[in-house]
């Protein structure tokens, strides 16, 4: 099944597309991927990494551990966290056309969420205590959404990024929805990346993408910690947590629309009361 998923181009198994220090590297070098990027940087104790931001804006988000980021002559200290299930983390914003040095005394794992952008904004630190935490859904669709870089929460030029934590047995990213057409005020065009972690190394979840157009994205993927799923178009959801383990994913989104906004349409025939 893994080979079938990989051939689709939408499922990226942990460690399968990772040059150098990255456990995950999704970005402009990937065929057909235009707007978003995700790298997961693994640093040993005392390790450091140089990042040229290029035409992308980036957020450095500690997944586990703490780090310091030197960019534009400014040092951004990120306290980080023990792991993604410990709650929100602080994070650092890196502008385009900059050079950054990421260093960690104790080592750790750090997500670099990026988006191709036009404006060059200022280096900033987002505080964990200021991340809006939303309880979304109800019953077996209840989940926690950490809107650390949602549109209208933290200023970016194009990048939208959130974290979602889904209790065992619950359905997340439900009802199925899409954002692949530009309909002003109703729907945005956004590429999306899902990056998964679970609270146990043997845990397995599932994600569904179904076509919204002829020849569109179509995937039913078994996902484990470190796996990544790409959503270029289509109805996506549910993302299903196993009954006995908690599921986490990081969402990274961006697109070509005139505004940085998250407008979605729900797939007909599914209960919108579960949003």
PDB file of C-alpha atoms in Angstrom:
ATOM      1  CA  UNK A   1       0.000   0.000   0.000  1.00  0.00           C
ATOM      2  CA  UNK A   2       2.832   2.408   0.743  1.00  0.00           C
ATOM      3  CA  UNK A   3       4.150   2.094  -2.836  1.00  0.00           C
ATOM      4  CA  UNK A   4       0.679   2.884  -4.173  1.00  0.00           C
ATOM      5  CA  UNK A   5       0.449   5.978  -1.977  1.00  0.00           C
ATOM      6  CA  UNK A   6       3.917   7.158  -3.000  1.00  0.00           C
ATOM      7  CA  UNK A   7       3.115   6.811  -6.708  1.00  0.00           C
ATOM      8  CA  UNK A   8       0.176   9.163  -6.256  1.00  0.00           C
ATOM      9  CA  UNK A   9       2.627  11.951  -5.377  1.00  0.00           C
ATOM     10  CA  UNK A  10       0.308  13.060  -2.576  1.00  0.00           C
ATOM     11  CA  UNK A  11       1.666  10.826   0.190  1.00  0.00           C
ATOM     12  CA  UNK A  12       5.253  11.285   1.407  1.00  0.00           C
ATOM     13  CA  UNK A  13       6.415   8.640   3.875  1.00  0.00           C
ATOM     14  CA  UNK A  14       8.610   9.718   6.789  1.00  0.00           C
ATOM     15  CA  UNK A  15      12.220  10.033   5.653  1.00  0.00           C
ATOM     16  CA  UNK A  16      11.519   9.291   1.987  1.00  0.00           C
ATOM     17  CA  UNK A  17      12.162  12.780   0.575  1.00  0.00           C
ATOM     18  CA  UNK A  18      14.705  14.210   2.934  1.00  0.00           C
ATOM     19  CA  UNK A  19      18.118  15.470   1.808  1.00  0.00           C
ATOM     20  CA  UNK A  20      20.741  16.598   4.297  1.00  0.00           C
ATOM     21  CA  UNK A  21      19.496  17.571   7.742  1.00  0.00           C
ATOM     22  CA  UNK A  22      15.799  17.500   6.826  1.00  0.00           C
ATOM     23  CA  UNK A  23      13.431  14.697   7.788  1.00  0.00           C
ATOM     24  CA  UNK A  24      10.900  16.267   5.403  1.00  0.00           C
ATOM     25  CA  UNK A  25      11.551  18.615   2.494  1.00  0.00           C
ATOM     26  CA  UNK A  26       8.527  19.690   0.458  1.00  0.00           C
ATOM     27  CA  UNK A  27       8.938  22.813  -1.617  1.00  0.00           C
ATOM     28  CA  UNK A  28       9.565  24.471  -4.959  1.00  0.00           C
ATOM     29  CA  UNK A  29      11.757  21.657  -6.263  1.00  0.00           C
ATOM     30  CA  UNK A  30       8.747  19.301  -6.118  1.00  0.00           C
ATOM     31  CA  UNK A  31       7.001  19.060  -9.462  1.00  0.00           C
ATOM     32  CA  UNK A  32       3.702  20.930  -9.541  1.00  0.00           C
ATOM     33  CA  UNK A  33       4.126  22.437  -6.069  1.00  0.00           C
ATOM     34  CA  UNK A  34       4.005  26.231  -6.412  1.00  0.00           C
ATOM     35  CA  UNK A  35       3.049  28.085  -3.256  1.00  0.00           C
ATOM     36  CA  UNK A  36       3.861  26.247  -0.013  1.00  0.00           C
ATOM     37  CA  UNK A  37       6.849  24.562   1.586  1.00  0.00           C
ATOM     38  CA  UNK A  38       7.524  22.422   4.628  1.00  0.00           C
ATOM     39  CA  UNK A  39      10.843  21.275   6.012  1.00  0.00           C
ATOM     40  CA  UNK A  40      11.391  19.414   9.247  1.00  0.00           C
ATOM     41  CA  UNK A  41      14.866  20.133  10.587  1.00  0.00           C
ATOM     42  CA  UNK A  42      16.512  17.703  12.993  1.00  0.00           C
ATOM     43  CA  UNK A  43      19.435  19.123  14.979  1.00  0.00           C
ATOM     44  CA  UNK A  44      21.766  17.239  17.277  1.00  0.00           C
ATOM     45  CA  UNK A  45      22.856  18.832  20.556  1.00  0.00           C
ATOM     46  CA  UNK A  46      24.993  21.843  19.718  1.00  0.00           C
ATOM     47  CA  UNK A  47      23.954  21.663  16.060  1.00  0.00           C
ATOM     48  CA  UNK A  48      23.144  24.548  13.751  1.00  0.00           C
ATOM     49  CA  UNK A  49      21.746  25.048  10.267  1.00  0.00           C
ATOM     50  CA  UNK A  50      21.879  27.852   7.721  1.00  0.00           C
ATOM     51  CA  UNK A  51      18.698  28.767   5.848  1.00  0.00           C
ATOM     52  CA  UNK A  52      18.532  31.125   2.872  1.00  0.00           C
ATOM     53  CA  UNK A  53      14.880  32.166   2.760  1.00  0.00           C
ATOM     54  CA  UNK A  54      14.893  33.151  -0.941  1.00  0.00           C
ATOM     55  CA  UNK A  55      11.485  34.188  -2.277  1.00  0.00           C
ATOM     56  CA  UNK A  56       9.703  32.453   0.612  1.00  0.00           C
ATOM     57  CA  UNK A  57       8.614  33.699   4.025  1.00  0.00           C
ATOM     58  CA  UNK A  58       9.147  31.102   6.765  1.00  0.00           C
ATOM     59  CA  UNK A  59       7.983  30.321  10.263  1.00  0.00           C
ATOM     60  CA  UNK A  60      10.310  28.336  12.534  1.00  0.00           C
ATOM     61  CA  UNK A  61       8.075  26.251  14.809  1.00  0.00           C
ATOM     62  CA  UNK A  62       9.680  24.015  17.465  1.00  0.00           C
ATOM     63  CA  UNK A  63       8.118  20.540  17.400  1.00  0.00           C
ATOM     64  CA  UNK A  64      10.365  19.311  20.213  1.00  0.00           C
ATOM     65  CA  UNK A  65      13.166  21.289  21.836  1.00  0.00           C
ATOM     66  CA  UNK A  66      14.296  24.908  21.891  1.00  0.00           C
ATOM     67  CA  UNK A  67      16.466  26.938  19.532  1.00  0.00           C
ATOM     68  CA  UNK A  68      17.797  30.374  18.704  1.00  0.00           C
ATOM     69  CA  UNK A  69      17.492  31.993  15.294  1.00  0.00           C
ATOM     70  CA  UNK A  70      19.882  34.676  14.055  1.00  0.00           C
ATOM     71  CA  UNK A  71      18.437  36.649  11.135  1.00  0.00           C
ATOM     72  CA  UNK A  72      18.994  40.203   9.889  1.00  0.00           C
ATOM     73  CA  UNK A  73      21.340  40.785  12.844  1.00  0.00           C
ATOM     74  CA  UNK A  74      18.572  39.962  15.312  1.00  0.00           C
ATOM     75  CA  UNK A  75      18.450  36.932  17.617  1.00  0.00           C
ATOM     76  CA  UNK A  76      15.051  35.305  18.172  1.00  0.00           C
ATOM     77  CA  UNK A  77      15.066  32.925  21.143  1.00  0.00           C
ATOM     78  CA  UNK A  78      12.430  30.206  20.984  1.00  0.00           C
ATOM     79  CA  UNK A  79      11.676  28.424  24.257  1.00  0.00           C
ATOM     80  CA  UNK A  80       9.912  25.634  22.360  1.00  0.00           C
ATOM     81  CA  UNK A  81       8.285  22.655  24.067  1.00  0.00           C
ATOM     82  CA  UNK A  82       8.829  19.043  25.019  1.00  0.00           C
ATOM     83  CA  UNK A  83       6.690  17.836  22.117  1.00  0.00           C
ATOM     84  CA  UNK A  84       3.644  18.692  20.044  1.00  0.00           C
ATOM     85  CA  UNK A  85       1.223  17.261  22.615  1.00  0.00           C
ATOM     86  CA  UNK A  86       2.558  19.593  25.334  1.00  0.00           C
ATOM     87  CA  UNK A  87       0.569  22.581  24.024  1.00  0.00           C
ATOM     88  CA  UNK A  88       1.302  25.551  21.748  1.00  0.00           C
ATOM     89  CA  UNK A  89       4.850  26.753  21.150  1.00  0.00           C
ATOM     90  CA  UNK A  90       6.386  30.113  20.515  1.00  0.00           C
ATOM     91  CA  UNK A  91       7.689  30.568  16.955  1.00  0.00           C
ATOM     92  CA  UNK A  92       9.781  32.858  14.807  1.00  0.00           C
ATOM     93  CA  UNK A  93       8.894  34.628  11.543  1.00  0.00           C
ATOM     94  CA  UNK A  94      11.642  34.934   8.908  1.00  0.00           C
ATOM     95  CA  UNK A  95      11.185  37.292   5.936  1.00  0.00           C
ATOM     96  CA  UNK A  96      12.059  36.558   2.323  1.00  0.00           C
ATOM     97  CA  UNK A  97      15.534  37.441   0.980  1.00  0.00           C
ATOM     98  CA  UNK A  98      17.252  36.805   4.302  1.00  0.00           C
ATOM     99  CA  UNK A  99      19.888  34.474   5.738  1.00  0.00           C
ATOM    100  CA  UNK A 100      19.134  32.742   9.026  1.00  0.00           C
ATOM    101  CA  UNK A 101      21.173  30.558  11.376  1.00  0.00           C
ATOM    102  CA  UNK A 102      19.159  28.119  13.501  1.00  0.00           C
ATOM    103  CA  UNK A 103      21.007  26.653  16.483  1.00  0.00           C
ATOM    104  CA  UNK A 104      20.009  24.370  19.354  1.00  0.00           C
ATOM    105  CA  UNK A 105      22.118  23.610  22.414  1.00  0.00           C
ATOM    106  CA  UNK A 106      20.173  20.505  23.425  1.00  0.00           C
ATOM    107  CA  UNK A 107      19.023  19.521  19.945  1.00  0.00           C
ATOM    108  CA  UNK A 108      15.488  19.047  18.709  1.00  0.00           C
ATOM    109  CA  UNK A 109      13.063  18.970  15.791  1.00  0.00           C
ATOM    110  CA  UNK A 110      11.861  22.152  14.155  1.00  0.00           C
ATOM    111  CA  UNK A 111       9.248  22.675  11.450  1.00  0.00           C
ATOM    112  CA  UNK A 112      10.014  25.287   8.802  1.00  0.00           C
ATOM    113  CA  UNK A 113       6.686  26.288   7.258  1.00  0.00           C
ATOM    114  CA  UNK A 114       7.014  28.462   4.170  1.00  0.00           C
ATOM    115  CA  UNK A 115       5.102  30.247   1.438  1.00  0.00           C
ATOM    116  CA  UNK A 116       6.162  31.998  -1.734  1.00  0.00           C
ATOM    117  CA  UNK A 117       5.499  35.686  -1.112  1.00  0.00           C
ATOM    118  CA  UNK A 118       5.852  39.204  -2.470  1.00  0.00           C
ATOM    119  CA  UNK A 119       6.171  41.552   0.501  1.00  0.00           C
ATOM    120  CA  UNK A 120       9.160  41.508   2.822  1.00  0.00           C
ATOM    121  CA  UNK A 121       7.931  41.798   6.419  1.00  0.00           C
ATOM    122  CA  UNK A 122       9.857  42.174   9.672  1.00  0.00           C
ATOM    123  CA  UNK A 123      11.489  39.473  11.777  1.00  0.00           C
ATOM    124  CA  UNK A 124       9.172  38.705  14.694  1.00  0.00           C
ATOM    125  CA  UNK A 125       8.543  36.234  17.514  1.00  0.00           C
ATOM    126  CA  UNK A 126       5.110  34.833  18.200  1.00  0.00           C
ATOM    127  CA  UNK A 127       4.407  33.982  21.835  1.00  0.00           C
ATOM    128  CA  UNK A 128       2.926  30.648  22.878  1.00  0.00           C
ATOM    129  CA  UNK A 129       0.684  32.407  25.395  1.00  0.00           C
ATOM    130  CA  UNK A 130      -0.893  34.460  22.593  1.00  0.00           C
ATOM    131  CA  UNK A 131      -1.785  31.533  20.315  1.00  0.00           C
ATOM    132  CA  UNK A 132      -5.608  31.301  20.033  1.00  0.00           C
ATOM    133  CA  UNK A 133      -6.702  27.747  20.873  1.00  0.00           C
ATOM    134  CA  UNK A 134     -10.050  26.830  19.341  1.00  0.00           C
ATOM    135  CA  UNK A 135     -12.270  23.875  20.264  1.00  0.00           C
ATOM    136  CA  UNK A 136     -13.782  22.847  16.945  1.00  0.00           C
ATOM    137  CA  UNK A 137     -16.478  20.269  16.259  1.00  0.00           C
ATOM    138  CA  UNK A 138     -18.488  18.212  18.735  1.00  0.00           C
ATOM    139  CA  UNK A 139     -18.867  14.614  19.820  1.00  0.00           C
ATOM    140  CA  UNK A 140     -16.581  12.341  17.807  1.00  0.00           C
ATOM    141  CA  UNK A 141     -15.512  15.248  15.576  1.00  0.00           C
ATOM    142  CA  UNK A 142     -14.195  17.376  18.449  1.00  0.00           C
ATOM    143  CA  UNK A 143     -10.573  18.530  18.103  1.00  0.00           C
ATOM    144  CA  UNK A 144      -8.242  21.325  19.220  1.00  0.00           C
ATOM    145  CA  UNK A 145      -7.019  23.875  16.671  1.00  0.00           C
ATOM    146  CA  UNK A 146      -4.038  26.081  17.529  1.00  0.00           C
ATOM    147  CA  UNK A 147      -4.346  29.072  15.210  1.00  0.00           C
ATOM    148  CA  UNK A 148      -0.790  30.341  15.638  1.00  0.00           C
ATOM    149  CA  UNK A 149      -0.456  31.738  12.094  1.00  0.00           C
ATOM    150  CA  UNK A 150      -4.054  31.783  10.913  1.00  0.00           C
ATOM    151  CA  UNK A 151      -5.244  34.608   8.673  1.00  0.00           C
ATOM    152  CA  UNK A 152      -6.245  37.511  10.901  1.00  0.00           C
ATOM    153  CA  UNK A 153      -4.198  36.202  13.858  1.00  0.00           C
ATOM    154  CA  UNK A 154      -0.539  36.646  12.909  1.00  0.00           C
ATOM    155  CA  UNK A 155       0.624  38.811  10.016  1.00  0.00           C
ATOM    156  CA  UNK A 156       2.252  37.067   7.071  1.00  0.00           C
ATOM    157  CA  UNK A 157       2.215  37.973   3.412  1.00  0.00           C
ATOM    158  CA  UNK A 158       0.819  34.647   2.107  1.00  0.00           C
ATOM    159  CA  UNK A 159       1.464  31.917   4.689  1.00  0.00           C
ATOM    160  CA  UNK A 160      -1.358  30.374   6.742  1.00  0.00           C
ATOM    161  CA  UNK A 161      -0.429  27.704   9.309  1.00  0.00           C
ATOM    162  CA  UNK A 162      -2.241  25.981  12.181  1.00  0.00           C
ATOM    163  CA  UNK A 163      -1.830  22.902  14.380  1.00  0.00           C
ATOM    164  CA  UNK A 164      -4.640  20.399  15.009  1.00  0.00           C
ATOM    165  CA  UNK A 165      -4.783  17.846  17.839  1.00  0.00           C
ATOM    166  CA  UNK A 166      -7.437  15.125  17.521  1.00  0.00           C
ATOM    167  CA  UNK A 167      -8.340  12.781  20.419  1.00  0.00           C
ATOM    168  CA  UNK A 168      -8.242   9.040  19.868  1.00  0.00           C
ATOM    169  CA  UNK A 169     -11.139   7.724  17.803  1.00  0.00           C
ATOM    170  CA  UNK A 170     -12.254  11.142  16.563  1.00  0.00           C
ATOM    171  CA  UNK A 171     -12.588  12.437  13.003  1.00  0.00           C
ATOM    172  CA  UNK A 172     -10.846  15.687  12.156  1.00  0.00           C
ATOM    173  CA  UNK A 173     -10.890  17.836   9.008  1.00  0.00           C
ATOM    174  CA  UNK A 174     -14.597  17.080   8.842  1.00  0.00           C
ATOM    175  CA  UNK A 175     -16.946  17.666   7.050  1.00  0.00           C
ATOM    176  CA  UNK A 176     -14.857  17.185   3.877  1.00  0.00           C
ATOM    177  CA  UNK A 177     -14.137  20.572   2.367  1.00  0.00           C
ATOM    178  CA  UNK A 178     -12.139  22.177  -0.405  1.00  0.00           C
ATOM    179  CA  UNK A 179     -10.362  25.387  -1.383  1.00  0.00           C
ATOM    180  CA  UNK A 180      -9.384  24.987  -5.040  1.00  0.00           C
ATOM    181  CA  UNK A 181     -11.555  27.598  -6.792  1.00  0.00           C
ATOM    182  CA  UNK A 182     -11.548  31.369  -6.450  1.00  0.00           C
ATOM    183  CA  UNK A 183     -15.054  32.499  -5.545  1.00  0.00           C
ATOM    184  CA  UNK A 184     -14.802  35.930  -3.858  1.00  0.00           C
ATOM    185  CA  UNK A 185     -15.929  35.750  -0.245  1.00  0.00           C
ATOM    186  CA  UNK A 186     -16.820  32.030  -0.553  1.00  0.00           C
ATOM    187  CA  UNK A 187     -13.754  30.002  -1.502  1.00  0.00           C
ATOM    188  CA  UNK A 188      -9.992  30.561  -1.757  1.00  0.00           C
ATOM    189  CA  UNK A 189      -7.368  28.753  -3.837  1.00  0.00           C
ATOM    190  CA  UNK A 190      -4.887  27.239  -1.372  1.00  0.00           C
ATOM    191  CA  UNK A 191      -2.338  24.450  -1.587  1.00  0.00           C
ATOM    192  CA  UNK A 192      -2.203  22.557   1.696  1.00  0.00           C
ATOM    193  CA  UNK A 193       0.274  20.316   3.488  1.00  0.00           C
ATOM    194  CA  UNK A 194      -0.573  17.967   6.371  1.00  0.00           C
ATOM    195  CA  UNK A 195       2.324  16.743   8.528  1.00  0.00           C
ATOM    196  CA  UNK A 196       1.434  14.048  11.073  1.00  0.00           C
ATOM    197  CA  UNK A 197       2.587  12.917  14.503  1.00  0.00           C
ATOM    198  CA  UNK A 198       1.006  10.467  16.947  1.00  0.00           C
ATOM    199  CA  UNK A 199       1.506   9.963  20.671  1.00  0.00           C
ATOM    200  CA  UNK A 200       2.835   6.425  20.106  1.00  0.00           C
ATOM    201  CA  UNK A 201       5.260   5.216  17.413  1.00  0.00           C
ATOM    202  CA  UNK A 202       3.028   2.303  16.342  1.00  0.00           C
ATOM    203  CA  UNK A 203      -0.136   4.400  15.958  1.00  0.00           C
ATOM    204  CA  UNK A 204      -1.805   4.598  12.541  1.00  0.00           C
ATOM    205  CA  UNK A 205      -4.388   7.067  11.231  1.00  0.00           C
ATOM    206  CA  UNK A 206      -6.086   7.666   7.898  1.00  0.00           C
ATOM    207  CA  UNK A 207      -6.642  10.592   5.562  1.00  0.00           C
ATOM    208  CA  UNK A 208      -9.009  10.844   2.613  1.00  0.00           C
ATOM    209  CA  UNK A 209      -8.860  13.188  -0.389  1.00  0.00           C
ATOM    210  CA  UNK A 210     -11.550  12.797  -3.054  1.00  0.00           C
ATOM    211  CA  UNK A 211     -11.720  14.514  -6.449  1.00  0.00           C
ATOM    212  CA  UNK A 212     -13.605  17.783  -6.856  1.00  0.00           C
ATOM    213  CA  UNK A 213     -13.043  17.652 -10.621  1.00  0.00           C
ATOM    214  CA  UNK A 214     -12.259  15.062 -13.249  1.00  0.00           C
ATOM    215  CA  UNK A 215      -8.696  13.855 -12.800  1.00  0.00           C
ATOM    216  CA  UNK A 216      -8.338  15.657  -9.456  1.00  0.00           C
ATOM    217  CA  UNK A 217      -6.545  14.532  -6.302  1.00  0.00           C
ATOM    218  CA  UNK A 218      -7.681  11.129  -5.013  1.00  0.00           C
ATOM    219  CA  UNK A 219      -6.102   9.427  -1.992  1.00  0.00           C
ATOM    220  CA  UNK A 220      -6.901   7.164   0.934  1.00  0.00           C
ATOM    221  CA  UNK A 221      -3.688   7.087   2.966  1.00  0.00           C
ATOM    222  CA  UNK A 222      -2.568   5.226   6.056  1.00  0.00           C
ATOM    223  CA  UNK A 223      -0.486   7.776   7.986  1.00  0.00           C
ATOM    224  CA  UNK A 224       2.063   7.430  10.788  1.00  0.00           C
ATOM    225  CA  UNK A 225       4.323   9.810  12.697  1.00  0.00           C
ATOM    226  CA  UNK A 226       6.515  11.773  10.300  1.00  0.00           C
ATOM    227  CA  UNK A 227       4.310  11.173   7.251  1.00  0.00           C
ATOM    228  CA  UNK A 228       3.173  14.078   5.073  1.00  0.00           C
ATOM    229  CA  UNK A 229       0.161  14.426   2.776  1.00  0.00           C
ATOM    230  CA  UNK A 230      -0.146  17.043   0.023  1.00  0.00           C
ATOM    231  CA  UNK A 231      -3.492  18.526  -0.992  1.00  0.00           C
ATOM    232  CA  UNK A 232      -3.200  20.421  -4.301  1.00  0.00           C
ATOM    233  CA  UNK A 233      -6.996  20.341  -4.824  1.00  0.00           C
ATOM    234  CA  UNK A 234     -10.046  18.249  -3.998  1.00  0.00           C
ATOM    235  CA  UNK A 235     -12.349  17.518  -1.095  1.00  0.00           C
ATOM    236  CA  UNK A 236     -10.165  16.624   1.887  1.00  0.00           C
ATOM    237  CA  UNK A 237     -11.275  14.941   5.069  1.00  0.00           C
ATOM    238  CA  UNK A 238     -11.757  13.137   7.215  1.00  0.00           C
ATOM    239  CA  UNK A 239      -8.434  12.687   8.985  1.00  0.00           C
ATOM    240  CA  UNK A 240      -9.095   9.838  11.409  1.00  0.00           C
ATOM    241  CA  UNK A 241      -7.295   9.188  14.696  1.00  0.00           C
ATOM    242  CA  UNK A 242      -6.946   5.585  15.964  1.00  0.00           C
ATOM    243  CA  UNK A 243      -9.215   4.750  18.915  1.00  0.00           C
ATOM    244  CA  UNK A 244      -6.452   4.623  21.526  1.00  0.00           C
ATOM    245  CA  UNK A 245      -3.980   7.323  20.470  1.00  0.00           C
ATOM    246  CA  UNK A 246      -3.995  11.089  19.953  1.00  0.00           C
ATOM    247  CA  UNK A 247      -3.216  12.448  16.490  1.00  0.00           C
ATOM    248  CA  UNK A 248      -1.472  15.727  15.614  1.00  0.00           C
ATOM    249  CA  UNK A 249      -0.995  17.449  12.301  1.00  0.00           C
ATOM    250  CA  UNK A 250       0.551  20.697  11.173  1.00  0.00           C
ATOM    251  CA  UNK A 251      -1.285  22.425   8.309  1.00  0.00           C
ATOM    252  CA  UNK A 252       0.609  24.748   5.951  1.00  0.00           C
ATOM    253  CA  UNK A 253      -1.389  26.683   3.329  1.00  0.00           C
ATOM    254  CA  UNK A 254      -0.847  29.399   0.727  1.00  0.00           C
ATOM    255  CA  UNK A 255      -2.168  30.319  -2.683  1.00  0.00           C
ATOM    256  CA  UNK A 256      -2.286  32.875  -5.496  1.00  0.00           C
ATOM    257  CA  UNK A 257      -5.468  34.734  -4.509  1.00  0.00           C
ATOM    258  CA  UNK A 258      -5.576  38.506  -4.075  1.00  0.00           C
ATOM    259  CA  UNK A 259      -6.113  38.205  -0.298  1.00  0.00           C
ATOM    260  CA  UNK A 260      -4.608  36.028   2.416  1.00  0.00           C
ATOM    261  CA  UNK A 261      -7.790  34.315   3.549  1.00  0.00           C
ATOM    262  CA  UNK A 262      -9.122  30.854   4.377  1.00  0.00           C
ATOM    263  CA  UNK A 263     -12.455  30.464   2.642  1.00  0.00           C
ATOM    264  CA  UNK A 264     -13.720  26.901   2.212  1.00  0.00           C
ATOM    265  CA  UNK A 265     -16.713  25.035   0.803  1.00  0.00           C
ATOM    266  CA  UNK A 266     -18.092  21.863   2.374  1.00  0.00           C
ATOM    267  CA  UNK A 267     -18.778  18.761   0.344  1.00  0.00           C
ATOM    268  CA  UNK A 268     -22.544  18.405  -0.217  1.00  0.00           C
ATOM    269  CA  UNK A 269     -24.230  15.655   1.733  1.00  0.00           C
ATOM    270  CA  UNK A 270     -22.157  15.943   4.908  1.00  0.00           C
ATOM    271  CA  UNK A 271     -23.296  17.473   8.188  1.00  0.00           C
ATOM    272  CA  UNK A 272     -22.059  21.034   8.591  1.00  0.00           C
ATOM    273  CA  UNK A 273     -23.071  20.878  12.257  1.00  0.00           C
ATOM    274  CA  UNK A 274     -19.792  19.063  12.920  1.00  0.00           C
ATOM    275  CA  UNK A 275     -17.513  21.928  11.779  1.00  0.00           C
TER     276      UNK A 275
END
